[in-house]
Tab-separated table of C-alpha atoms and ligand atoms in Angstrom:
chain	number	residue	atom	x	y	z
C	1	UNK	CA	43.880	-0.115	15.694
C	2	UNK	CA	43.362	-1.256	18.990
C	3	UNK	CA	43.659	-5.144	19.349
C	4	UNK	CA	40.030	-5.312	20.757
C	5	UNK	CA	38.817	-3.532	18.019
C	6	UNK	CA	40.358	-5.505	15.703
C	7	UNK	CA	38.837	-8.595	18.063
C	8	UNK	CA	35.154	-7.165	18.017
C	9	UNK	CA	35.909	-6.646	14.117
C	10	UNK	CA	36.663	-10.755	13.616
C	11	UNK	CA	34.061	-11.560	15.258
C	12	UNK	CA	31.556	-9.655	13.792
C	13	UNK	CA	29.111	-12.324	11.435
C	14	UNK	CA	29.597	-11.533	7.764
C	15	UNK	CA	26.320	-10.362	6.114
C	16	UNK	CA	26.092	-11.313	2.178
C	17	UNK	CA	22.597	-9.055	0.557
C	18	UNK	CA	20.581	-12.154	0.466
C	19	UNK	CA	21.201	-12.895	3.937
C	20	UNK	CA	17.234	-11.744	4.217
C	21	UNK	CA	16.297	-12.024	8.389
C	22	UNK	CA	18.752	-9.742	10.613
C	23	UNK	CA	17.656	-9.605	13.968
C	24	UNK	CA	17.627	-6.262	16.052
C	25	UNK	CA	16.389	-7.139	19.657
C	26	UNK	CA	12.683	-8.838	18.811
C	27	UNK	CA	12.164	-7.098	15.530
C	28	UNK	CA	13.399	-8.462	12.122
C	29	UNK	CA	14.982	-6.735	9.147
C	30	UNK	CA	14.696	-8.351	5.504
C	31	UNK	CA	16.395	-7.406	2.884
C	32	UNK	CA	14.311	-8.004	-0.289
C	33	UNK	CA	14.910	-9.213	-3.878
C	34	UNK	CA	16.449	-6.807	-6.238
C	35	UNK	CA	13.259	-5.774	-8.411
C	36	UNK	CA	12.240	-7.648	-12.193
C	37	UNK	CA	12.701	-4.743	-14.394
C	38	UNK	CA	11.300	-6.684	-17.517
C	39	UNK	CA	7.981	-8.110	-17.531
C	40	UNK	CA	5.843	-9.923	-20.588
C	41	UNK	CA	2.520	-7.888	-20.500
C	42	UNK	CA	2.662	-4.441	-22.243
C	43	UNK	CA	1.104	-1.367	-20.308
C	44	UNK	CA	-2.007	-1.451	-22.455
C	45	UNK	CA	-2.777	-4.857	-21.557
C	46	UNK	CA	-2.096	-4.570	-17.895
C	47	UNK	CA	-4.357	-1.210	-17.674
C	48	UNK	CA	-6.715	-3.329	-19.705
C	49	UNK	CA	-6.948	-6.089	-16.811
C	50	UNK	CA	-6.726	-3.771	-13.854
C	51	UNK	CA	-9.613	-4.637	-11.461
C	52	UNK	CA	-10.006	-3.874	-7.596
C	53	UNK	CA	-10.146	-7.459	-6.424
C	54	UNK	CA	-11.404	-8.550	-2.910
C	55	UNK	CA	-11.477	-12.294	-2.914
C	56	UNK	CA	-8.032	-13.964	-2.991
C	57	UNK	CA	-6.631	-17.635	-2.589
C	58	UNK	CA	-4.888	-19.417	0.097
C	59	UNK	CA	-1.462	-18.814	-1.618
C	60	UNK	CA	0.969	-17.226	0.343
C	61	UNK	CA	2.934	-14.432	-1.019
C	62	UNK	CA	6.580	-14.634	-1.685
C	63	UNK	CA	9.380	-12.193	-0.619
C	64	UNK	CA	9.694	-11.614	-4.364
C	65	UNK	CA	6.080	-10.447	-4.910
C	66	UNK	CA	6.451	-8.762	-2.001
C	67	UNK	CA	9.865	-7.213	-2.911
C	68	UNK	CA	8.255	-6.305	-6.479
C	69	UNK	CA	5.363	-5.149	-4.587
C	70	UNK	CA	7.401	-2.559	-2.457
C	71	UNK	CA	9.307	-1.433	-5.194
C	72	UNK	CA	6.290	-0.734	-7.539
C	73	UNK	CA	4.993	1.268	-4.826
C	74	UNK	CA	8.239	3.985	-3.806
C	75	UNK	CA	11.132	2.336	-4.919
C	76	UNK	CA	14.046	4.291	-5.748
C	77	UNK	CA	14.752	4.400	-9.582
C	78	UNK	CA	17.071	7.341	-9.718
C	79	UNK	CA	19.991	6.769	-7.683
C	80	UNK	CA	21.331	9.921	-7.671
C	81	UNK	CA	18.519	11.916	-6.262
C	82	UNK	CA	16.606	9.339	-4.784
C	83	UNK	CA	13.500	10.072	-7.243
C	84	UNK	CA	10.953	7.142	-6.814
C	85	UNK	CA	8.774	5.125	-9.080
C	86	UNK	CA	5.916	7.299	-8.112
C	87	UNK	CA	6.102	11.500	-8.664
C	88	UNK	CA	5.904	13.556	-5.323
C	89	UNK	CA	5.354	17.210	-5.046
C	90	UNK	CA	8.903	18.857	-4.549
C	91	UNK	CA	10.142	15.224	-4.367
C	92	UNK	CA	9.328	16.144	-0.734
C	93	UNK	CA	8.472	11.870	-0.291
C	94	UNK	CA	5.985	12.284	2.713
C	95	UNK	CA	4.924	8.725	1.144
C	96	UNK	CA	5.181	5.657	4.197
C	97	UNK	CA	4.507	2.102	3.331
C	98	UNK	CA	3.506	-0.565	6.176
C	99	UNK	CA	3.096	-4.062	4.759
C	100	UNK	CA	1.262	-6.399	7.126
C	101	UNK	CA	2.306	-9.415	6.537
C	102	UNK	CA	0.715	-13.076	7.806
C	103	UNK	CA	1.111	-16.533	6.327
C	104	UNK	CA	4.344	-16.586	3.919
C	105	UNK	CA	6.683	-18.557	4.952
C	106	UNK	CA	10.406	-17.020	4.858
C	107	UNK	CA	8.596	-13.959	6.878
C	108	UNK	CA	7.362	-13.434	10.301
C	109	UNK	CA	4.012	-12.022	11.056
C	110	UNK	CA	3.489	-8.854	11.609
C	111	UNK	CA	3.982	-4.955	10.582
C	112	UNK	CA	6.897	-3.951	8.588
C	113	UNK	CA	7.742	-0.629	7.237
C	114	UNK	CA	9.403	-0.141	3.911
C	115	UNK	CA	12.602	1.354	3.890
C	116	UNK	CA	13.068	2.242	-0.235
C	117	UNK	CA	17.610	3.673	0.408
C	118	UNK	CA	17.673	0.217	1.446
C	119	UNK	CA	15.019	-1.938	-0.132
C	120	UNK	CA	13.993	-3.898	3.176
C	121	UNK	CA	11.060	-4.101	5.237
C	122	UNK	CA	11.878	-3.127	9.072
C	123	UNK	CA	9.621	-4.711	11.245
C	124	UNK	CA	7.640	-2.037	13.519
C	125	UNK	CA	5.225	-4.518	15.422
C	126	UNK	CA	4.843	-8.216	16.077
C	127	UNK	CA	1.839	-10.483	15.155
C	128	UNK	CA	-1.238	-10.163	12.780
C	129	UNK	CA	-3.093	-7.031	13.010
C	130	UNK	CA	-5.546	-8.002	10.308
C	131	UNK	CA	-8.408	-8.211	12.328
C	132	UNK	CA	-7.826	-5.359	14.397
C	133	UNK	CA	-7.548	-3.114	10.734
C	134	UNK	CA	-11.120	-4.300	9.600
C	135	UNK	CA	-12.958	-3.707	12.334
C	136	UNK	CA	-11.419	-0.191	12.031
C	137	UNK	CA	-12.612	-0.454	8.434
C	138	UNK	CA	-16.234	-0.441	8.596
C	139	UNK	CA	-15.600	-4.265	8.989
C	140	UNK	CA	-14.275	-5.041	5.184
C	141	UNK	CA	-13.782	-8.391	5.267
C	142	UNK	CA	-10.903	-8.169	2.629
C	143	UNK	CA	-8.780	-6.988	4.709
C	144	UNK	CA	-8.509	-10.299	6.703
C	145	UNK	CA	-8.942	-12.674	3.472
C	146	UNK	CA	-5.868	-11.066	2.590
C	147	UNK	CA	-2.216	-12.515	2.807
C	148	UNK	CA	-0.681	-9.106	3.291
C	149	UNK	CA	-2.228	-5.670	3.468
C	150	UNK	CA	-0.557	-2.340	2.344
C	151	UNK	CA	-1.297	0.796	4.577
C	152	UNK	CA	0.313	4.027	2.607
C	153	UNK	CA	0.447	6.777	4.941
C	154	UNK	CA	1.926	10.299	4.746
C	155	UNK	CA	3.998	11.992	6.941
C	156	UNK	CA	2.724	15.923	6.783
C	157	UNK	CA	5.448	17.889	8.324
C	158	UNK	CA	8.027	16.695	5.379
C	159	UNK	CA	5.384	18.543	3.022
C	160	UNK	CA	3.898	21.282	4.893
C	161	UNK	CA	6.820	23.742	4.989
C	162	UNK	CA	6.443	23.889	1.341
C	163	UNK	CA	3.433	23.416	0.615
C	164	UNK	CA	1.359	25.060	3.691
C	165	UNK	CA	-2.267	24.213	2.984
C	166	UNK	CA	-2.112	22.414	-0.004
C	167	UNK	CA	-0.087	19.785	1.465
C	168	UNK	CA	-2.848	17.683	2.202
C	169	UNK	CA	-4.294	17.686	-0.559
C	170	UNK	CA	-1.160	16.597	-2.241
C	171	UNK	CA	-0.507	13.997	-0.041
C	172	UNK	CA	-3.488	12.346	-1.191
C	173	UNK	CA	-2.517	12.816	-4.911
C	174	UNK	CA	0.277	11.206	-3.948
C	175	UNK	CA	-1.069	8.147	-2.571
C	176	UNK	CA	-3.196	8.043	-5.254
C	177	UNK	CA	0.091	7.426	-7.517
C	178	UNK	CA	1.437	4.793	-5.060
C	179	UNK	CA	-1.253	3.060	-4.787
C	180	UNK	CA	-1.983	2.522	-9.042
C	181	UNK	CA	1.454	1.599	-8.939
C	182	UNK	CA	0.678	-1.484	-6.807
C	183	UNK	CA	-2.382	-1.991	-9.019
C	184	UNK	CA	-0.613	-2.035	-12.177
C	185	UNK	CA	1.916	-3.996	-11.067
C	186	UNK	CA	-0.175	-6.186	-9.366
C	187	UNK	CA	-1.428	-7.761	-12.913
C	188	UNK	CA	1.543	-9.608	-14.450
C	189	UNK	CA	1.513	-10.698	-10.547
C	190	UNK	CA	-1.485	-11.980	-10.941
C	191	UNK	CA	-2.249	-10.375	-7.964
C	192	UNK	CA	-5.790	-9.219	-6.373
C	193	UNK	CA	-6.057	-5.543	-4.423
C	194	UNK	CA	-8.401	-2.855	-3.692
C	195	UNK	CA	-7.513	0.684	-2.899
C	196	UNK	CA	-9.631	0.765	0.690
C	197	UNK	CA	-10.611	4.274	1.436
C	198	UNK	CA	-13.170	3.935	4.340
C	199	UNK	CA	-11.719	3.981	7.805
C	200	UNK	CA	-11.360	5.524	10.659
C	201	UNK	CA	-8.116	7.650	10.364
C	202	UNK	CA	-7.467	7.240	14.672
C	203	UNK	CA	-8.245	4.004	14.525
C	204	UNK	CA	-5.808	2.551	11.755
C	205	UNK	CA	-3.243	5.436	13.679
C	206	UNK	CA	-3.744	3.208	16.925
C	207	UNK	CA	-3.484	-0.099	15.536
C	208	UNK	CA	-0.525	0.811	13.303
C	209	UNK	CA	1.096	3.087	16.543
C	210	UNK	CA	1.464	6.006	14.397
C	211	UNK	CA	3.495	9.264	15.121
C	212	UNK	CA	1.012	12.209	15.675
C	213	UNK	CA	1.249	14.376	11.986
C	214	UNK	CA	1.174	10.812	10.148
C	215	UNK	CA	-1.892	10.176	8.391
C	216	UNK	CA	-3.540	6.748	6.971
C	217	UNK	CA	-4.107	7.456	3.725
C	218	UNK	CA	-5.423	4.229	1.815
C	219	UNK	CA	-5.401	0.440	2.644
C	220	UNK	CA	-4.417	-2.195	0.252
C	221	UNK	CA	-5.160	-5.931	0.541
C	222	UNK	CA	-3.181	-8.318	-1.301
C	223	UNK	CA	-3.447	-12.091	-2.333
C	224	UNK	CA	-2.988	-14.228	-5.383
C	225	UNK	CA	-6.237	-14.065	-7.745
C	226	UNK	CA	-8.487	-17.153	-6.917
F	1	LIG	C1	-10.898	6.928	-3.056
F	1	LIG	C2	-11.385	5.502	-3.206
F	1	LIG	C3	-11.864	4.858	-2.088
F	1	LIG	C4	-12.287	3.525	-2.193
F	1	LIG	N1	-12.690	2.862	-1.059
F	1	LIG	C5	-13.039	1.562	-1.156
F	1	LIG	C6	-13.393	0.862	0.033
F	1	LIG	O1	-13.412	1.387	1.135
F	1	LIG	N2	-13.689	-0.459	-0.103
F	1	LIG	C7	-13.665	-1.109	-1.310
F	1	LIG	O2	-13.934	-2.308	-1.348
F	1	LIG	N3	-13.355	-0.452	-2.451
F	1	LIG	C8	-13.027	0.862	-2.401
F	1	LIG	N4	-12.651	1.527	-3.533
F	1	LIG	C9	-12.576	0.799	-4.819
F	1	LIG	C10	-13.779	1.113	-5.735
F	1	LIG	O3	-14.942	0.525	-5.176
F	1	LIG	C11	-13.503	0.557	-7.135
F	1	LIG	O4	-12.375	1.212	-7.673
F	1	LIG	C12	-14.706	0.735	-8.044
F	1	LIG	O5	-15.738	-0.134	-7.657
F	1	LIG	C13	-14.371	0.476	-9.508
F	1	LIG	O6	-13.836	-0.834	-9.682
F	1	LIG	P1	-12.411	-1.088	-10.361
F	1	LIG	O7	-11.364	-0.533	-9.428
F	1	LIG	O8	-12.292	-2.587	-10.490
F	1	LIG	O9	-12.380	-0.413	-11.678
F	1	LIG	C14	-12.260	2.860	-3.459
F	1	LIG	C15	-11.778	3.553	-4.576
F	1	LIG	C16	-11.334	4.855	-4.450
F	1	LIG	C17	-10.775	5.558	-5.666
């Protein structure tokens, strides 16, 4: 080994996991928490109290709920073959999740995309978008009470080759999974959200800068129950 390599090596900052803001250029990475796999309400009870919520308090969200959050959503609970806590159709995962994410206090504002391999949030775009989101929303004024909002979006060329033209159609099965995911997990959270379903698709494409062939699929905002 060279001795500058072995120079760039030493000087190279260790990283520990819970090291949770890396910095690449402007944007931020965070690592989140490793997921609570135990929780004290049973299934019956949390289907029970599952309500679409669209008032929420002040309370910011912590990088644990929004770690659990993630998780409940597409994390990866099969190591080997990357299978995720929701099904998808040839495990094809055209699933994407964007958390924007305003007001907690260990993250900065803006849009972050989930990366499940890794279980961090990669920020895409600086700032709150809230605002911009509802008035592509018909206006919903959740969107902007909310601490964070979820945007699941699917990407239709990783489904489409085997699918053809019922890819569609499952990608929005599919979301349907995530998003009850985020619902029932939401609960022993006690955590408000609403699946949001009317919007216009270009418009949440533009505000989110989305790749051509990715589609909004649902909006979810998300705060602590009043
Ligand atoms: C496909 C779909 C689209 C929806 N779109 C909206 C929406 O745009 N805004 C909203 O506030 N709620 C929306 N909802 C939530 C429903 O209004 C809600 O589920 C319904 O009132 C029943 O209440 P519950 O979820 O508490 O049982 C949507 C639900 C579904 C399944």
């Amino acid at each position: 080994m060279s001795l500058l390599l072995i120079g760039i090596l030493l000087f190279i900052p260790a990283c520990s996991p819970h090291d949770s803001n890396l910095e690449t250029g402007n944007m931020t990475t965070i690592t989140l928490p490793e997921p609570n796999l135990s929780g004290d309400i049973s299934l019956e009870e949390t289907l029970q109290k599952r309500r679409s919520v669209r008032e929420y308090a002040s309370t910011q969200l912590t990088l644990v709920e929004i770690g659990q959050l993630a998780w409940s959503a597409q994390g990866i609970t099969d190591q080997t073959r990357g299978f995720r806590t929701a099904p998808s159709a040839g495990a094809t995962f055209p699933m994407e999740l964007y958390f924007l994410i305003t007001g907690t206090d260990d993250i900065a504002e803006g849009a972050y995309r989930y990366l499940p391999d890794d279980h961090v949030l990669e920020q895409i775009i600086e700032g709150d978008l809230r605002q911009n989101l509802q008035s592509v929303a018909l206006g919903q004024e959740s969107i902007t009470e909310a601490p964070v909002v979820l945007v699941i979006t699917g990407v239709l060329s990783r489904i489409e080759p085997r699918y053809r033209d019922r890819a569609m159609r499952y990608m929005y099965m599919e979301a349907g999974h995530v998003a009850q995911n985020v619902y029932l997990q939401s609960v022993p959270l006690e955590i408000g959200t609403v699946v949001i379903g009317a919007f216009s698709d270009d418009g949440v494409s533009d505000v989110l800068q989305l790749d051509d062939g990715e589609y909004p699929l649902y909006i979810m905002p998300i705060g602590k129950l009043r």
